[in-house]
Structures are given as C-alpha cells and as structure tokens.
Coordinates of C-alpha atoms in Angstrom, one line a residue:
Chain A
X1 CA -4.2 -43.0 3.7
X2 CA -3.1 -40.4 6.2
X3 CA -5.4 -37.5 5.4
X4 CA -5.8 -35.3 8.4
X5 CA -9.3 -33.9 8.9
X6 CA -9.2 -30.2 8.3
X7 CA -9.3 -28.1 11.5
X8 CA -12.7 -26.6 11.8
X9 CA -11.2 -23.3 12.9
X10 CA -9.4 -22.8 9.6
X11 CA -10.9 -20.1 7.4
X12 CA -10.1 -19.5 3.8
X13 CA -7.1 -17.3 3.2
X14 CA -7.7 -13.6 4.0
X15 CA -10.8 -14.1 6.1
X16 CA -11.2 -13.7 9.8
X17 CA -13.7 -13.9 12.7
X18 CA -13.8 -10.6 14.6
X19 CA -14.2 -11.4 18.3
X20 CA -15.0 -9.4 21.3
X21 CA -14.1 -6.6 21.9
X22 CA -12.9 -5.9 18.3
X23 CA -16.2 -6.6 16.6
X24 CA -18.0 -4.1 18.8
X25 CA -15.2 -1.5 18.5
X26 CA -15.3 -1.7 14.7
X27 CA -19.1 -1.4 14.6
X28 CA -19.0 1.6 17.0
X29 CA -16.3 3.2 14.9
X30 CA -18.3 2.7 11.7
X31 CA -21.4 4.2 13.3
X32 CA -19.5 7.2 14.7
X33 CA -18.0 8.0 11.3
X34 CA -21.4 7.6 9.6
X35 CA -22.8 10.0 12.2
X36 CA -20.3 12.6 11.1
X37 CA -21.2 12.1 7.5
X38 CA -25.0 12.4 8.3
X39 CA -24.3 15.6 10.3
X40 CA -22.9 17.1 7.1
X41 CA -26.0 16.2 5.1
X42 CA -24.8 13.0 3.5
X43 CA -27.7 10.6 3.2
X44 CA -27.1 6.9 3.7
X45 CA -27.7 4.3 0.9
X46 CA -27.4 0.6 1.2
X47 CA -26.7 -1.1 -2.1
X48 CA -26.8 -5.0 -2.3
X49 CA -23.8 -7.2 -1.9
X50 CA -24.3 -8.7 -5.3
X51 CA -25.3 -7.2 -8.6
X52 CA -25.0 -7.7 -12.3
X53 CA -21.4 -7.4 -13.3
X54 CA -22.0 -5.0 -16.2
X55 CA -23.2 -2.3 -13.8
X56 CA -20.7 -3.2 -11.0
X57 CA -17.7 -3.0 -13.3
X58 CA -18.8 0.2 -15.1
X59 CA -16.8 3.4 -14.7
X60 CA -14.6 3.4 -11.7
X61 CA -15.5 -0.3 -11.1
X62 CA -13.2 -1.2 -14.0
X63 CA -10.3 -0.6 -11.7
X64 CA -11.3 -3.5 -9.5
X65 CA -12.6 -5.9 -12.2
X66 CA -9.9 -8.4 -11.6
X67 CA -10.5 -8.3 -7.9
X68 CA -14.2 -9.1 -8.2
X69 CA -15.7 -12.5 -7.3
X70 CA -18.2 -13.5 -9.9
X71 CA -21.0 -16.0 -9.9
X72 CA -23.8 -17.0 -12.2
X73 CA -27.3 -15.9 -11.2
X74 CA -29.4 -19.1 -11.6
X75 CA -32.5 -16.9 -11.9
X76 CA -31.6 -14.5 -14.7
X77 CA -28.7 -16.6 -16.1
X78 CA -26.6 -13.5 -16.1
X79 CA -23.2 -13.0 -14.5
X80 CA -23.2 -11.3 -11.1
X81 CA -20.3 -9.8 -9.1
X82 CA -19.7 -9.5 -5.4
X83 CA -18.7 -5.9 -4.8
X84 CA -15.0 -5.2 -4.4
X85 CA -15.8 -1.5 -4.0
X86 CA -18.9 0.4 -3.2
X87 CA -18.3 3.6 -5.2
X88 CA -19.6 2.1 -8.6
X89 CA -22.8 1.0 -6.8
X90 CA -23.3 4.5 -5.4
X91 CA -22.6 6.0 -8.9
X92 CA -25.3 3.6 -10.3
X93 CA -27.8 4.7 -7.7
X94 CA -27.1 8.4 -8.4
X95 CA -27.5 7.9 -12.1
X96 CA -30.6 5.8 -12.0
X97 CA -33.0 5.8 -9.0
X98 CA -31.8 9.2 -7.7
X99 CA -31.2 10.5 -11.2
X100 CA -34.1 13.0 -11.0
X101 CA -33.0 14.4 -7.6
X102 CA -31.4 17.9 -7.7
X103 CA -27.6 18.1 -7.7
X104 CA -25.3 18.1 -5.8
X105 CA -26.2 14.8 -4.3
X106 CA -24.5 13.9 -1.0
X107 CA -24.6 10.1 -0.3
X108 CA -22.8 7.9 2.2
X109 CA -22.5 4.2 2.8
X110 CA -21.1 1.5 5.1
X111 CA -20.6 -2.1 4.2
X112 CA -18.3 -5.0 3.5
X113 CA -16.4 -5.5 0.3
X114 CA -14.7 -8.7 -1.0
X115 CA -11.8 -9.1 -3.2
X116 CA -10.4 -12.1 -5.0
X117 CA -6.8 -11.8 -3.8
X118 CA -5.1 -10.3 -0.8
X119 CA -1.5 -9.2 -1.0
X120 CA 1.4 -10.0 1.4
X121 CA 1.1 -6.5 2.7
X122 CA -2.7 -6.5 3.0
X123 CA -3.8 -10.1 3.2
X124 CA -7.5 -9.5 4.0
X125 CA -10.0 -10.5 1.3
X126 CA -13.0 -9.1 3.1
X127 CA -12.7 -5.4 4.2
X128 CA -15.2 -3.1 5.8
X129 CA -15.6 0.2 3.8
X130 CA -17.3 3.4 4.7
X131 CA -17.4 6.4 2.5
X132 CA -18.9 9.6 1.1
X133 CA -19.7 10.5 -2.4
X134 CA -20.6 14.0 -3.6
X135 CA -22.1 13.7 -7.1
X136 CA -22.7 16.7 -9.4
X137 CA -20.5 19.2 -7.4
X138 CA -17.9 20.5 -9.8
X139 CA -16.4 23.2 -7.7
X140 CA -13.1 23.0 -5.8
X141 CA -15.2 23.5 -2.7
X142 CA -16.7 20.0 -3.3
X143 CA -13.2 18.4 -3.2
X144 CA -12.4 20.4 -0.1
X145 CA -15.5 19.4 1.6
X146 CA -14.9 15.7 1.0
X147 CA -11.4 15.9 2.5
X148 CA -12.5 17.9 5.5
X149 CA -15.5 15.6 6.3
X150 CA -13.3 12.5 6.1
X151 CA -10.7 14.0 8.4
X152 CA -13.5 15.1 10.8
X153 CA -14.9 11.5 10.8
X154 CA -11.4 10.2 11.7
X155 CA -11.1 12.8 14.5
X156 CA -14.6 11.7 15.8
X157 CA -13.2 8.2 16.5
X158 CA -10.1 9.5 18.2
X159 CA -7.6 9.4 15.3
X160 CA -5.9 12.8 15.4
X161 CA -2.6 13.9 13.8
X162 CA -3.5 12.5 10.4
X163 CA -1.7 13.6 7.3
X164 CA -3.5 14.4 4.1
X165 CA -1.6 13.7 0.9
X166 CA -2.9 15.6 -2.1
X167 CA -1.9 14.3 -5.5
X168 CA -2.6 15.5 -9.1
X169 CA -2.8 12.3 -11.2
X170 CA -3.7 14.3 -14.3
X171 CA -0.6 16.6 -14.1
X172 CA 2.0 14.3 -15.5
X173 CA -0.2 13.2 -18.5
X174 CA -1.0 16.8 -19.2
X175 CA 2.7 17.8 -19.3
X176 CA 3.6 14.8 -21.5
X177 CA 0.7 15.6 -23.9
X178 CA 1.7 19.3 -24.0
X179 CA 5.3 18.3 -24.9
X180 CA 4.1 15.7 -27.4
X181 CA 6.8 13.2 -26.4
X182 CA 7.2 10.0 -28.3
X183 CA 5.9 6.8 -26.7
X184 CA 9.4 5.4 -25.8
X185 CA 10.4 8.5 -23.8
X186 CA 6.9 8.6 -22.3
X187 CA 7.2 5.1 -20.9
X188 CA 10.7 5.8 -19.6
X189 CA 9.7 9.1 -18.0
X190 CA 6.6 7.5 -16.5
X191 CA 8.8 4.8 -15.0
X192 CA 11.3 7.2 -13.5
X193 CA 8.5 9.4 -12.1
X194 CA 6.8 6.4 -10.7
X195 CA 10.0 5.4 -8.8
X196 CA 10.7 9.0 -7.8
X197 CA 14.1 8.6 -9.5
X198 CA 14.9 12.3 -9.8
X199 CA 18.3 11.8 -11.4
X200 CA 16.8 9.8 -14.2
X201 CA 14.0 12.3 -14.7
X202 CA 16.5 15.1 -14.9
X203 CA 18.5 13.2 -17.5
X204 CA 15.5 12.3 -19.6
X205 CA 14.1 15.8 -19.8
X206 CA 17.4 17.2 -20.9
X207 CA 17.1 18.9 -24.3
X208 CA 13.4 18.1 -24.5
X209 CA 10.4 20.3 -24.8
X210 CA 10.1 23.2 -22.3
X211 CA 6.9 21.7 -20.9
X212 CA 9.0 18.8 -19.4
X213 CA 11.7 21.1 -17.9
X214 CA 9.4 21.7 -14.9
X215 CA 9.3 18.0 -13.9
X216 CA 12.5 17.9 -11.8
X217 CA 11.5 21.0 -10.0
X218 CA 8.0 19.7 -9.3
X219 CA 9.5 16.4 -8.0
X220 CA 11.8 18.2 -5.7
X221 CA 9.0 20.3 -4.4
X222 CA 7.0 17.3 -3.2
X223 CA 6.3 17.7 0.5
X224 CA 4.5 20.1 2.8
X225 CA 1.7 21.7 0.8
X226 CA 2.8 25.4 1.1
X227 CA 6.2 24.8 -0.4
X228 CA 5.0 22.5 -3.1
X229 CA 2.2 24.9 -4.1
X230 CA 4.7 27.8 -4.3
X231 CA 6.9 25.7 -6.6
X232 CA 3.8 24.9 -8.7
X233 CA 2.9 28.5 -9.0
X234 CA 6.4 29.6 -9.9
X235 CA 6.8 26.9 -12.6
X236 CA 6.2 27.8 -16.2
X237 CA 3.4 25.4 -17.0
X238 CA 1.6 24.9 -20.3
X239 CA -2.1 26.0 -20.3
X240 CA -3.6 22.6 -19.5
X241 CA -1.3 22.0 -16.6
X242 CA -1.7 25.5 -15.4
X243 CA -5.5 24.8 -15.0
X244 CA -4.7 21.7 -13.0
X245 CA -2.3 23.7 -10.7
X246 CA -4.9 26.5 -10.2
X247 CA -7.6 24.0 -9.3
X248 CA -5.2 22.3 -6.9
X249 CA -4.5 25.7 -5.2
X250 CA -8.2 26.4 -4.9
X251 CA -8.9 22.9 -3.4
X252 CA -6.0 23.4 -0.9
X253 CA -7.3 26.8 0.0
X254 CA -10.8 25.4 0.6
X255 CA -9.3 22.7 2.9
X256 CA -7.0 25.1 4.7
X257 CA -9.9 27.4 5.4
X258 CA -12.1 24.7 6.9
X259 CA -9.3 22.7 8.7
X260 CA -6.6 25.1 9.6
X261 CA -4.5 22.7 11.7
X262 CA -4.4 19.8 9.3
X263 CA -1.1 18.6 8.1
X264 CA -1.2 18.6 4.2
X265 CA 1.4 17.3 1.8
X266 CA 1.2 17.9 -2.0
X267 CA 2.8 15.6 -4.6
X268 CA 2.1 17.1 -8.0
X269 CA 3.8 14.3 -10.0
X270 CA 2.4 11.2 -8.3
X271 CA 0.0 9.0 -10.3
X272 CA 0.7 5.6 -8.8
X273 CA -2.5 3.8 -7.7
X274 CA -4.9 6.5 -9.1
X275 CA -6.2 5.0 -12.3
X276 CA -9.6 6.6 -12.9
X277 CA -9.2 10.0 -11.1
X278 CA -9.8 13.1 -13.2
X279 CA -8.8 15.8 -10.7
X280 CA -7.2 16.1 -7.2
X281 CA -6.9 12.8 -5.4
X282 CA -6.4 12.3 -1.7
X283 CA -4.8 9.8 0.6
X284 CA -5.1 10.1 4.4
X285 CA -2.3 8.6 6.4
X286 CA -2.7 7.8 10.1
X287 CA -0.3 9.0 12.7
X288 CA 3.1 7.4 13.0
X289 CA 3.4 4.3 10.9
X290 CA -0.3 3.3 11.0
X291 CA -0.5 3.6 7.2
X292 CA -3.3 4.5 4.8
X293 CA -6.7 5.1 6.4
X294 CA -8.6 6.5 3.4
X295 CA -8.3 7.2 -0.2
X296 CA -10.4 9.2 -2.7
X297 CA -10.6 12.0 -5.1
X298 CA -12.4 13.4 -8.2
X299 CA -13.7 11.1 -10.8
X300 CA -16.4 10.9 -13.5
X301 CA -19.5 9.2 -12.4
X302 CA -22.1 7.5 -14.6
X303 CA -23.8 9.7 -17.2
X304 CA -20.5 11.7 -17.3
X305 CA -21.4 13.5 -14.1
X306 CA -18.5 15.1 -12.2
X307 CA -18.1 13.5 -8.7
X308 CA -15.8 13.3 -5.9
X309 CA -15.6 10.9 -2.9
X310 CA -13.6 9.3 -0.2
X311 CA -13.5 5.7 1.0
X312 CA -12.4 5.0 4.6
X313 CA -11.2 1.6 5.8
X314 CA -12.4 0.9 9.3
X315 CA -10.0 -2.0 9.7
X316 CA -7.1 0.3 9.2
X317 CA -8.8 3.0 11.3
X318 CA -9.3 0.5 14.1
X319 CA -5.5 0.0 14.3
X320 CA -4.9 3.7 14.5
X321 CA -7.6 4.5 16.9
X322 CA -7.1 4.6 20.6
X323 CA -8.6 1.7 22.5
X324 CA -11.7 2.8 24.3
X325 CA -12.5 1.5 27.7
X326 CA -15.0 -1.3 27.4
X327 CA -18.4 -1.0 29.2
X328 CA -18.2 -2.0 32.8
X329 CA -19.9 -5.4 33.4
X330 CA -22.1 -5.6 36.4
X331 CA -23.0 -8.9 38.0
X332 CA -26.7 -9.3 38.8
X333 CA -27.5 -12.0 41.3
X334 CA -30.5 -14.2 40.5
X335 CA -33.7 -12.1 40.7
X336 CA -32.1 -8.7 40.8
X337 CA -33.4 -5.9 38.5
X338 CA -30.7 -4.1 36.5
X339 CA -32.7 -1.5 34.5
X340 CA -31.4 1.4 36.6
X341 CA -27.8 0.3 36.2
X342 CA -28.1 -0.2 32.4
X343 CA -29.4 3.4 32.3
X344 CA -26.2 4.4 34.2
X345 CA -24.0 2.8 31.5
X346 CA -23.4 -0.7 32.9
X347 CA -23.7 -3.8 30.9
X348 CA -25.6 -6.1 33.3
X349 CA -24.8 -9.8 33.3
X350 CA -27.5 -11.8 35.0
X351 CA -26.7 -14.9 36.9
X352 CA -28.9 -17.8 35.6
X353 CA -27.9 -20.3 38.2
X354 CA -26.8 -20.1 41.9
X355 CA -23.3 -21.1 41.1
X356 CA -22.7 -18.3 38.5
X357 CA -20.1 -15.9 40.1
X358 CA -18.9 -12.4 39.0
X359 CA -15.5 -13.9 38.2
X360 CA -16.9 -16.6 35.9
X361 CA -19.1 -14.2 34.1
X362 CA -16.1 -11.8 33.7
X363 CA -17.8 -9.0 35.6
X364 CA -15.9 -5.9 36.6
X365 CA -18.5 -4.8 39.2
X366 CA -20.9 -6.5 41.6
X367 CA -23.7 -5.3 43.8
X368 CA -23.0 -4.6 47.5
X369 CA -25.8 -3.2 49.6
X370 CA -27.6 -2.4 46.3
X371 CA -24.7 -0.3 44.9
X372 CA -22.1 -1.3 42.2
X373 CA -18.6 -1.8 43.5
X374 CA -15.5 -3.1 41.6
X375 CA -15.0 -6.9 41.9
X376 CA -12.0 -7.7 44.0
X377 CA -10.0 -10.4 42.2
X378 CA -8.2 -12.9 44.4
X379 CA -4.8 -13.9 43.3
Chain B
X1 CA -12.2 3.8 -4.6
X2 CA -9.0 1.8 -4.8
X3 CA -8.0 -0.3 -1.9
X4 CA -5.5 1.3 0.3
X5 CA -2.2 -0.4 1.1
X6 CA -2.1 -0.5 4.8
X7 CA 1.1 -0.8 6.6
X8 CA 0.1 -3.6 9.0
X9 CA 2.0 -2.5 12.1
X10 CA -0.6 -2.9 14.7
X11 CA -0.3 -0.2 17.4
X12 CA -0.4 3.4 16.4
X13 CA 2.9 5.0 17.4
X14 CA 3.2 8.7 18.2
X15 CA 4.4 10.5 15.1
X16 CA 8.1 10.7 14.4
X17 CA 8.7 8.4 17.4
X18 CA 11.8 6.3 17.2
X19 CA 14.7 6.5 14.8
X20 CA 14.6 6.0 11.1
X21 CA 15.6 2.5 10.2
X22 CA 18.0 1.8 7.2
X23 CA 17.9 -1.8 6.0
X24 CA 21.1 -3.0 4.4
X25 CA 21.8 -6.3 2.5
X26 CA 24.2 -8.8 3.8
X27 CA 27.1 -10.0 1.7
X28 CA 28.8 -8.7 -1.4
X29 CA 27.0 -5.3 -1.6
X30 CA 27.8 -4.4 2.0
X31 CA 31.5 -3.9 1.4
X32 CA 30.9 -1.9 -1.8
X33 CA 28.4 0.2 0.2
X34 CA 30.9 1.2 2.9
X35 CA 32.4 4.3 1.2
X36 CA 28.9 5.5 0.1
X37 CA 27.7 5.3 3.7
X38 CA 30.8 7.1 5.0
X39 CA 30.3 9.9 2.5
X40 CA 26.6 10.2 3.4
X41 CA 27.8 10.6 7.0
X42 CA 26.4 7.3 8.2
X43 CA 28.8 5.6 10.7
X44 CA 27.1 2.4 12.1
X45 CA 28.6 0.6 15.1
X46 CA 31.9 -1.1 13.9
X47 CA 30.6 -4.7 13.8
X48 CA 27.9 -4.0 11.2
X49 CA 30.1 -5.1 8.4
X50 CA 31.3 -8.2 10.3
X51 CA 29.4 -11.1 9.0
X52 CA 30.2 -13.2 12.0
X53 CA 28.6 -10.6 14.4
X54 CA 25.4 -12.0 15.8
X55 CA 23.9 -8.6 16.1
X56 CA 21.3 -7.7 13.5
X57 CA 20.4 -4.1 14.5
X58 CA 23.1 -1.5 14.9
X59 CA 23.0 2.0 16.2
X60 CA 24.8 4.7 14.3
X61 CA 26.5 7.9 15.4
X62 CA 23.3 9.7 14.6
X63 CA 20.7 8.8 17.3
X64 CA 17.9 9.3 14.7
X65 CA 19.2 6.5 12.5
X66 CA 19.5 2.8 13.1
X67 CA 20.8 0.2 10.7
X68 CA 19.6 -3.4 10.3
X69 CA 21.4 -6.1 8.3
X70 CA 19.1 -8.6 6.5
X71 CA 19.2 -10.7 3.3
X72 CA 19.0 -8.8 0.1
X73 CA 15.5 -10.1 -0.7
X74 CA 14.3 -9.2 2.8
X75 CA 15.4 -5.6 2.5
X76 CA 12.5 -5.0 0.1
X77 CA 10.1 -6.8 2.5
X78 CA 11.2 -4.8 5.5
X79 CA 10.8 -1.5 3.6
X80 CA 7.5 -2.5 1.9
X81 CA 6.0 -3.2 5.3
X82 CA 7.4 0.0 6.8
X83 CA 9.5 -1.8 9.4
X84 CA 12.4 0.0 7.8
X85 CA 11.8 3.3 6.2
X86 CA 14.8 3.3 3.8
X87 CA 17.0 0.5 2.5
X88 CA 19.4 -0.6 -0.2
X89 CA 18.7 -3.5 -2.5
X90 CA 19.3 -4.7 -6.0
X91 CA 17.0 -3.8 -8.9
X92 CA 16.6 -7.6 -9.4
X93 CA 14.7 -7.8 -6.0
X94 CA 12.5 -4.8 -6.9
X95 CA 11.7 -6.4 -10.3
X96 CA 10.8 -9.7 -8.7
X97 CA 8.5 -8.3 -6.0
X98 CA 7.2 -5.1 -7.6
X99 CA 5.8 -3.8 -4.3
X100 CA 3.6 -0.7 -4.8
X101 CA 4.8 0.5 -1.4
X102 CA 8.4 1.1 -2.5
X103 CA 9.9 4.0 -4.2
X104 CA 13.4 3.7 -5.7
X105 CA 14.6 7.3 -5.9
X106 CA 18.4 6.7 -6.3
X107 CA 20.6 4.4 -8.4
X108 CA 23.6 3.9 -6.3
X109 CA 25.7 2.5 -9.2
X110 CA 27.2 -0.3 -7.1
X111 CA 26.7 -4.1 -7.2
X112 CA 26.6 -4.1 -11.0
X113 CA 25.4 -7.4 -12.4
X114 CA 22.6 -8.7 -14.6
X115 CA 19.7 -11.1 -14.5
X116 CA 20.3 -13.4 -17.4
X117 CA 19.1 -16.6 -19.1
X118 CA 21.8 -19.3 -19.3
X119 CA 21.7 -22.7 -20.9
X120 CA 24.1 -25.6 -21.4
X121 CA 26.9 -25.0 -23.8
X122 CA 26.0 -28.2 -25.5
X123 CA 22.6 -26.8 -26.5
X124 CA 20.1 -29.1 -28.2
X125 CA 19.7 -26.8 -31.2
X126 CA 15.9 -26.4 -30.5
X127 CA 14.1 -23.5 -32.0
X128 CA 12.8 -21.4 -29.1
X129 CA 10.1 -19.9 -31.2
X130 CA 8.4 -23.3 -31.3
X131 CA 8.2 -23.7 -27.5
X132 CA 4.8 -23.5 -25.7
X133 CA 6.4 -24.2 -22.3
X134 CA 9.8 -24.4 -20.8
X135 CA 11.2 -25.5 -17.4
X136 CA 13.3 -22.8 -15.7
X137 CA 15.3 -23.1 -12.5
X138 CA 15.5 -19.8 -10.8
X139 CA 15.2 -17.8 -7.6
X140 CA 13.2 -15.2 -9.6
X141 CA 9.9 -17.0 -10.4
X142 CA 8.1 -13.7 -11.3
X143 CA 10.8 -12.3 -13.5
X144 CA 11.2 -15.6 -15.4
X145 CA 7.5 -16.0 -15.8
X146 CA 7.0 -12.5 -17.0
X147 CA 9.9 -12.7 -19.4
X148 CA 8.7 -15.9 -21.1
X149 CA 5.0 -14.9 -21.0
X150 CA 5.9 -11.8 -23.0
X151 CA 7.0 -14.1 -25.8
X152 CA 4.1 -16.5 -25.5
X153 CA 5.9 -19.2 -23.6
X154 CA 4.6 -20.7 -20.3
X155 CA 7.5 -20.9 -17.9
X156 CA 7.3 -23.9 -15.5
X157 CA 9.4 -22.8 -12.5
X158 CA 11.6 -24.9 -10.4
X159 CA 12.2 -22.6 -7.5
X160 CA 15.7 -22.9 -6.1
X161 CA 17.5 -20.7 -3.6
X162 CA 21.0 -21.4 -4.8
X163 CA 23.2 -23.6 -7.0
X164 CA 20.9 -22.9 -9.9
X165 CA 23.9 -23.8 -12.2
X166 CA 23.4 -27.5 -11.3
X167 CA 19.9 -27.7 -12.5
X168 CA 20.3 -28.1 -16.3
X169 CA 23.0 -30.8 -16.1
X170 CA 21.0 -32.7 -13.4
X171 CA 17.8 -32.7 -15.4
X172 CA 15.9 -30.3 -13.2
X173 CA 15.3 -27.7 -15.8
X174 CA 16.2 -26.9 -19.4
X175 CA 17.7 -23.5 -18.5
X176 CA 18.2 -21.1 -15.6
X177 CA 17.4 -17.5 -14.9
X178 CA 20.0 -16.1 -12.5
X179 CA 22.1 -13.2 -11.3
X180 CA 25.3 -13.1 -13.3
X181 CA 28.3 -11.0 -12.3
X182 CA 31.3 -12.2 -14.2
X183 CA 29.9 -15.4 -15.7
X184 CA 32.7 -17.6 -14.3
X185 CA 30.4 -19.7 -12.3
X186 CA 28.3 -20.4 -15.4
X187 CA 31.4 -21.3 -17.4
X188 CA 32.7 -23.6 -14.7
X189 CA 29.4 -25.5 -14.8
X190 CA 29.2 -25.8 -18.6
X191 CA 26.6 -23.1 -19.1
X192 CA 26.6 -20.0 -21.3
X193 CA 24.7 -16.8 -21.0
X194 CA 22.3 -16.5 -23.8
X195 CA 20.2 -13.5 -23.0
X196 CA 20.3 -10.5 -20.6
X197 CA 16.9 -9.9 -19.1
X198 CA 17.9 -6.8 -17.2
X199 CA 21.0 -5.0 -16.0
X200 CA 21.1 -4.6 -12.2
X201 CA 22.5 -2.1 -9.8
X202 CA 21.7 -1.4 -6.2
X203 CA 19.0 1.2 -5.5
X204 CA 18.2 3.3 -2.5
X205 CA 14.6 2.5 -1.7
X206 CA 12.1 4.2 0.6
X207 CA 8.7 3.3 2.0
X208 CA 5.8 5.2 0.5
X209 CA 4.0 6.0 3.8
X210 CA 7.3 7.2 5.4
X211 CA 8.0 9.5 2.5
X212 CA 4.5 10.9 2.6
X213 CA 4.2 11.4 6.4
X214 CA 7.8 12.3 7.2
X215 CA 8.9 14.1 4.0
X216 CA 11.4 16.3 5.7
X217 CA 13.4 13.5 7.4
X218 CA 13.3 11.0 4.5
X219 CA 14.0 13.8 2.0
X220 CA 17.1 14.8 4.0
X221 CA 18.5 11.2 3.9
X222 CA 17.8 10.9 0.1
X223 CA 19.6 14.2 -0.4
X224 CA 22.6 13.1 1.6
X225 CA 22.9 9.9 -0.4
X226 CA 22.6 11.9 -3.6
X227 CA 25.4 14.3 -2.5
X228 CA 27.5 11.3 -1.5
X229 CA 27.1 9.8 -5.0
X230 CA 27.9 13.2 -6.7
X231 CA 31.0 13.5 -4.6
X232 CA 32.1 9.9 -5.5
X233 CA 31.4 10.4 -9.2
X234 CA 33.3 13.7 -9.2
X235 CA 36.5 12.0 -8.3

C-alpha cells in the first residue's frame, strides 16, 4: 500500500482559515456595518445556526433548499438544516416571537451561512452574511431606506463609488401575462430576455400583442436610472405593468432624495437570479471589478407580510475595502506597564523572557526613555 | 437573500481603470471573425490572427480595447470571471457551462455547426427506449448528461478532449456527443449522425458585472457589433 497520510492542513473544499490580519479586518468590518444598521434603528437578532428544516426552508428559504446541509436531530428525531441564508430565520422570528410587536419591524443580523456546493466562480461554502430586514413596511419609502442604509454601511467601511442596480423581476411576467402569450413563446421570450439577446426579442414580439411591443424598447433603455426610467414612463404599459413602473419610479425617487450622489442603474427586464422577489430588487456592485457586494429586495415574509431586505457579503466587501493600517505593536520589556500606551491606541506585546526582542515579537515600536519610538530594522 | 456571484479578482481597482478586454477563440472561428471585427472598427495588432505568434494579449488601434486569444472553452471562463469583459464563443460552450455571470446578447451567425449524437454505422439495432444507462464519449459532459437525463437515461461519461470519433470503435463508449460541422470526420471513422442536440453559432458574450457597472462602454461595443452584423447582412 502506498496511501499517503492526508496533510493536516487540508480543509474540505470551499472552507478556509482566516488568519491575521484578515480575520480581524473582517470582524471590524462586520461590526462597523452593524453599527450603521443600529444607528438607523435596526435591532439585532441572533438566530441559531441550526433549526428544523420546515421553518428554515419556508418562504424565501425555498430558493436555497438545495444548498442547505441537513442532519437528523437525535433528540427530536426531526430533520434539521444548517442555514444557507439568514433571511428565512429573521422572517420566522418576525412572524412568531416578535409577531405581536408593532410594524414596521426593523431587524438586522450578522452570522455565518453554509452551503452544500460552491461554484467555480464562488468556491466558498462558508460565507459571512450581514443584513437588514424591514418587515411590514409596504411603502416605496421602505425599499428606498433599505438601499440607502446598505450603501451607507458600505461607505462606513471605506467602500465608496458603489453602483446600485435596480431590477424589476415582476415586470416581464406582468407583461407576458397581460399579453396572454402561449407557453412556447413564453419560454422562448424568457430565454432571449435572460440572455439579453435583443435581436431575438425583437423578432419574437413581431406581430404579437401590443403589451409585448414595449420589450425591445425597455431592453435598450437598460442603463443609468434616469434614462431607463424615462423610457419606462414613455412606454405604453398595460395596467399591471404600469403599477410596477410607478412603484419603481417612487422607489428611485426615495433613493435619490436620500443619497443624491449614488450611481444607480435600472434594468426593467432583468429577472435572472431573483426567484422570490415580489417588487423592486437590488444588487450593489463594488467599484471597478470587485463584483457583487450585496443583494436584496422586496419579498413576502411569513404570514403574508410585505417585507424588504438586503444581505451584504463581508467577504466580498473585504476585497473591495481599502486596507486599514494595523494597530502599531509596542514592545514592552519585562516588568514594564503598558496601560497608558494601550489607551493611546498601541497594541502592547509584553516580553515574557529576557531573550524576547521587538523583532521576534513583530513589534513596530519599542520604548526608549519611556516613550514609544519606531523599531529600526537592521538589514 | 440569494447568494451573490462575486467576481473574485482580489484588489479593488479604480472604476473604469484599464481597457476593456475582448476574448477571442483560437482556431477556425478566428478567421471567420476577421471581417466582423473590421466592420466593428476593431483592428488588433497584425499578429493576432497568426497562430504561431507567441503573444496572447494584443493591443488594438483603440487604446480602450485589448484583445486576448484563448481556447474557445476558456473564452467563457475568462468572461465569467470578469477577466475579460466581452468575448466571442460558441453556443456549445455556453450550453456546457451555463454560467450565470454571462449574457449572450448577439448571435454573430458565424461558426455554424451543431452538437450531435453519433453512433457506428453498423448499429446494433438496440431499442434506445429500453436503455437505463449509456456510455458516451464527449467533451461536453453536462450537455450529454442533460440530454439523456431528459429522456430518463443515465449517461456514463468518458470525458475526452479530442478524437472522440475513435471511442466507439475502440470500445470506450457506445456513442459520442460532439461538434459536427460537415460530418466528414464522422463518415471517415464509420460513424453516422443520429440526432442533433442543438444548432450552434458563435455569440458575443458579456460579463454581467461589467454590463451593470459600465453600461455605457459595454453598450457601445454591443451596438458596434450589431451595426457590423447589419451591414454584413445587408450585402
């Protein structure tokens, strides 16, 4: 037999140890974002890592059912799930233990989620997640608040220049329903819209119901919110779609009023990746190519309550955020007292033995005549 | 909420820094693509079409656009990861990978071929409706698996990167799923095409994040390709 012993450093696929200084950076980032949520009146809840799968996979949880680790509870003999998303848990809390509390209810959370499978693009199977949920607020102002608070939380950790993409996942189904298209055409149109194949969309709506004739125009208008909104207002929409467009305009106005400098794009015909959203949905992209930092939107919470929320992904935020200077490390010789220096903002590293040196303890500063001075490194 | 699809390029780059990167496939498609690129006003450095050139990244006359030349399957990977913002690849590659990060807004109408099932001419006369599993040699494991799963057959994949046509006669697999252009390679190896899974043409693809965060720049390139196709088709 030539079985090699497994290397003890090897972790299961998609899992990682976060080391200094990244672990500290991520924790600081989570707390800074939670601080912004708290300052807007969002109260923190902490659901458990595991719960019975029937409550975990209810409502919006159904979208992550196939990504949920499950195990049998030996105590109750019932199936439990390890959360792949915190939103269903917050929805459960809002509907049950906080069911009697007056609405709207503003809740926030921070925790880890696990999923069965990573992808080539996003291989992690454990992700940190922080988020806000506003339950029982039906007004466009609620959607606006969620978007603005999320952008403010990102700004608080130094991620500026983000771009907010607003999508209307209910728009295309509303137009298709209004036109009463047959299932075959519906599938082909949905595919063409999903790929953003504008030539195919134009060809497919040729000679069809007038409700579909607006699709090519709406597709072409996708982009900066002002232009897209103008196209949406100019389009001859059926009643159901008109309501969606007016709601979108109100949400965008609410966001623009509270965050005037924010870069907003609007895609009225996007529905890819938004499976349970019932109103406007949001994606926040980081500056440059740093990718998606947050995702959310309006959904129906448990007990059919209207709700809106946003989940932010600290691992993605960490990649987009500027690197903060680590705390200076001050070497304390044996017997020295460091309380005053810690109060000044130093991390003090005490020597435990006479042969501990500032260099060995990776100190940036040492004491000379009782005052901290930078350590001189010898080449 | 749903999990986001991060573009895992580590450092945050300042917005709109750097040129847009267009990923092009090596080989057969590249020569068909030449006229389309020229009409769209893209003139890469002369050696881009020279397969013996060792360069992989080429500047174009437009300083805001660079071209990279990679394998057809890799075009989709580069674009999905956001390393290239736009690209050209076959619909077969998109079917195989099904990346949520890729939009395919334009059918370029070049590189026409099909993904097909082929089996030995001297077929055994088996009734496929009685199969519960079948061995398939292919470079498209996902397409083959999906195709047979839809008819209740478990496809056992022998993953090859080339010379699929040898597999049935050498006992590797009962049939193959492969890209067919004229069918002459199949014929030369004693195979016949029994079923077309999908017709394939080359598509212009774009990265989702790039389209969302740089809609003006990416939109302009899509419009230029669209105009180039309209001009070509008008002749």
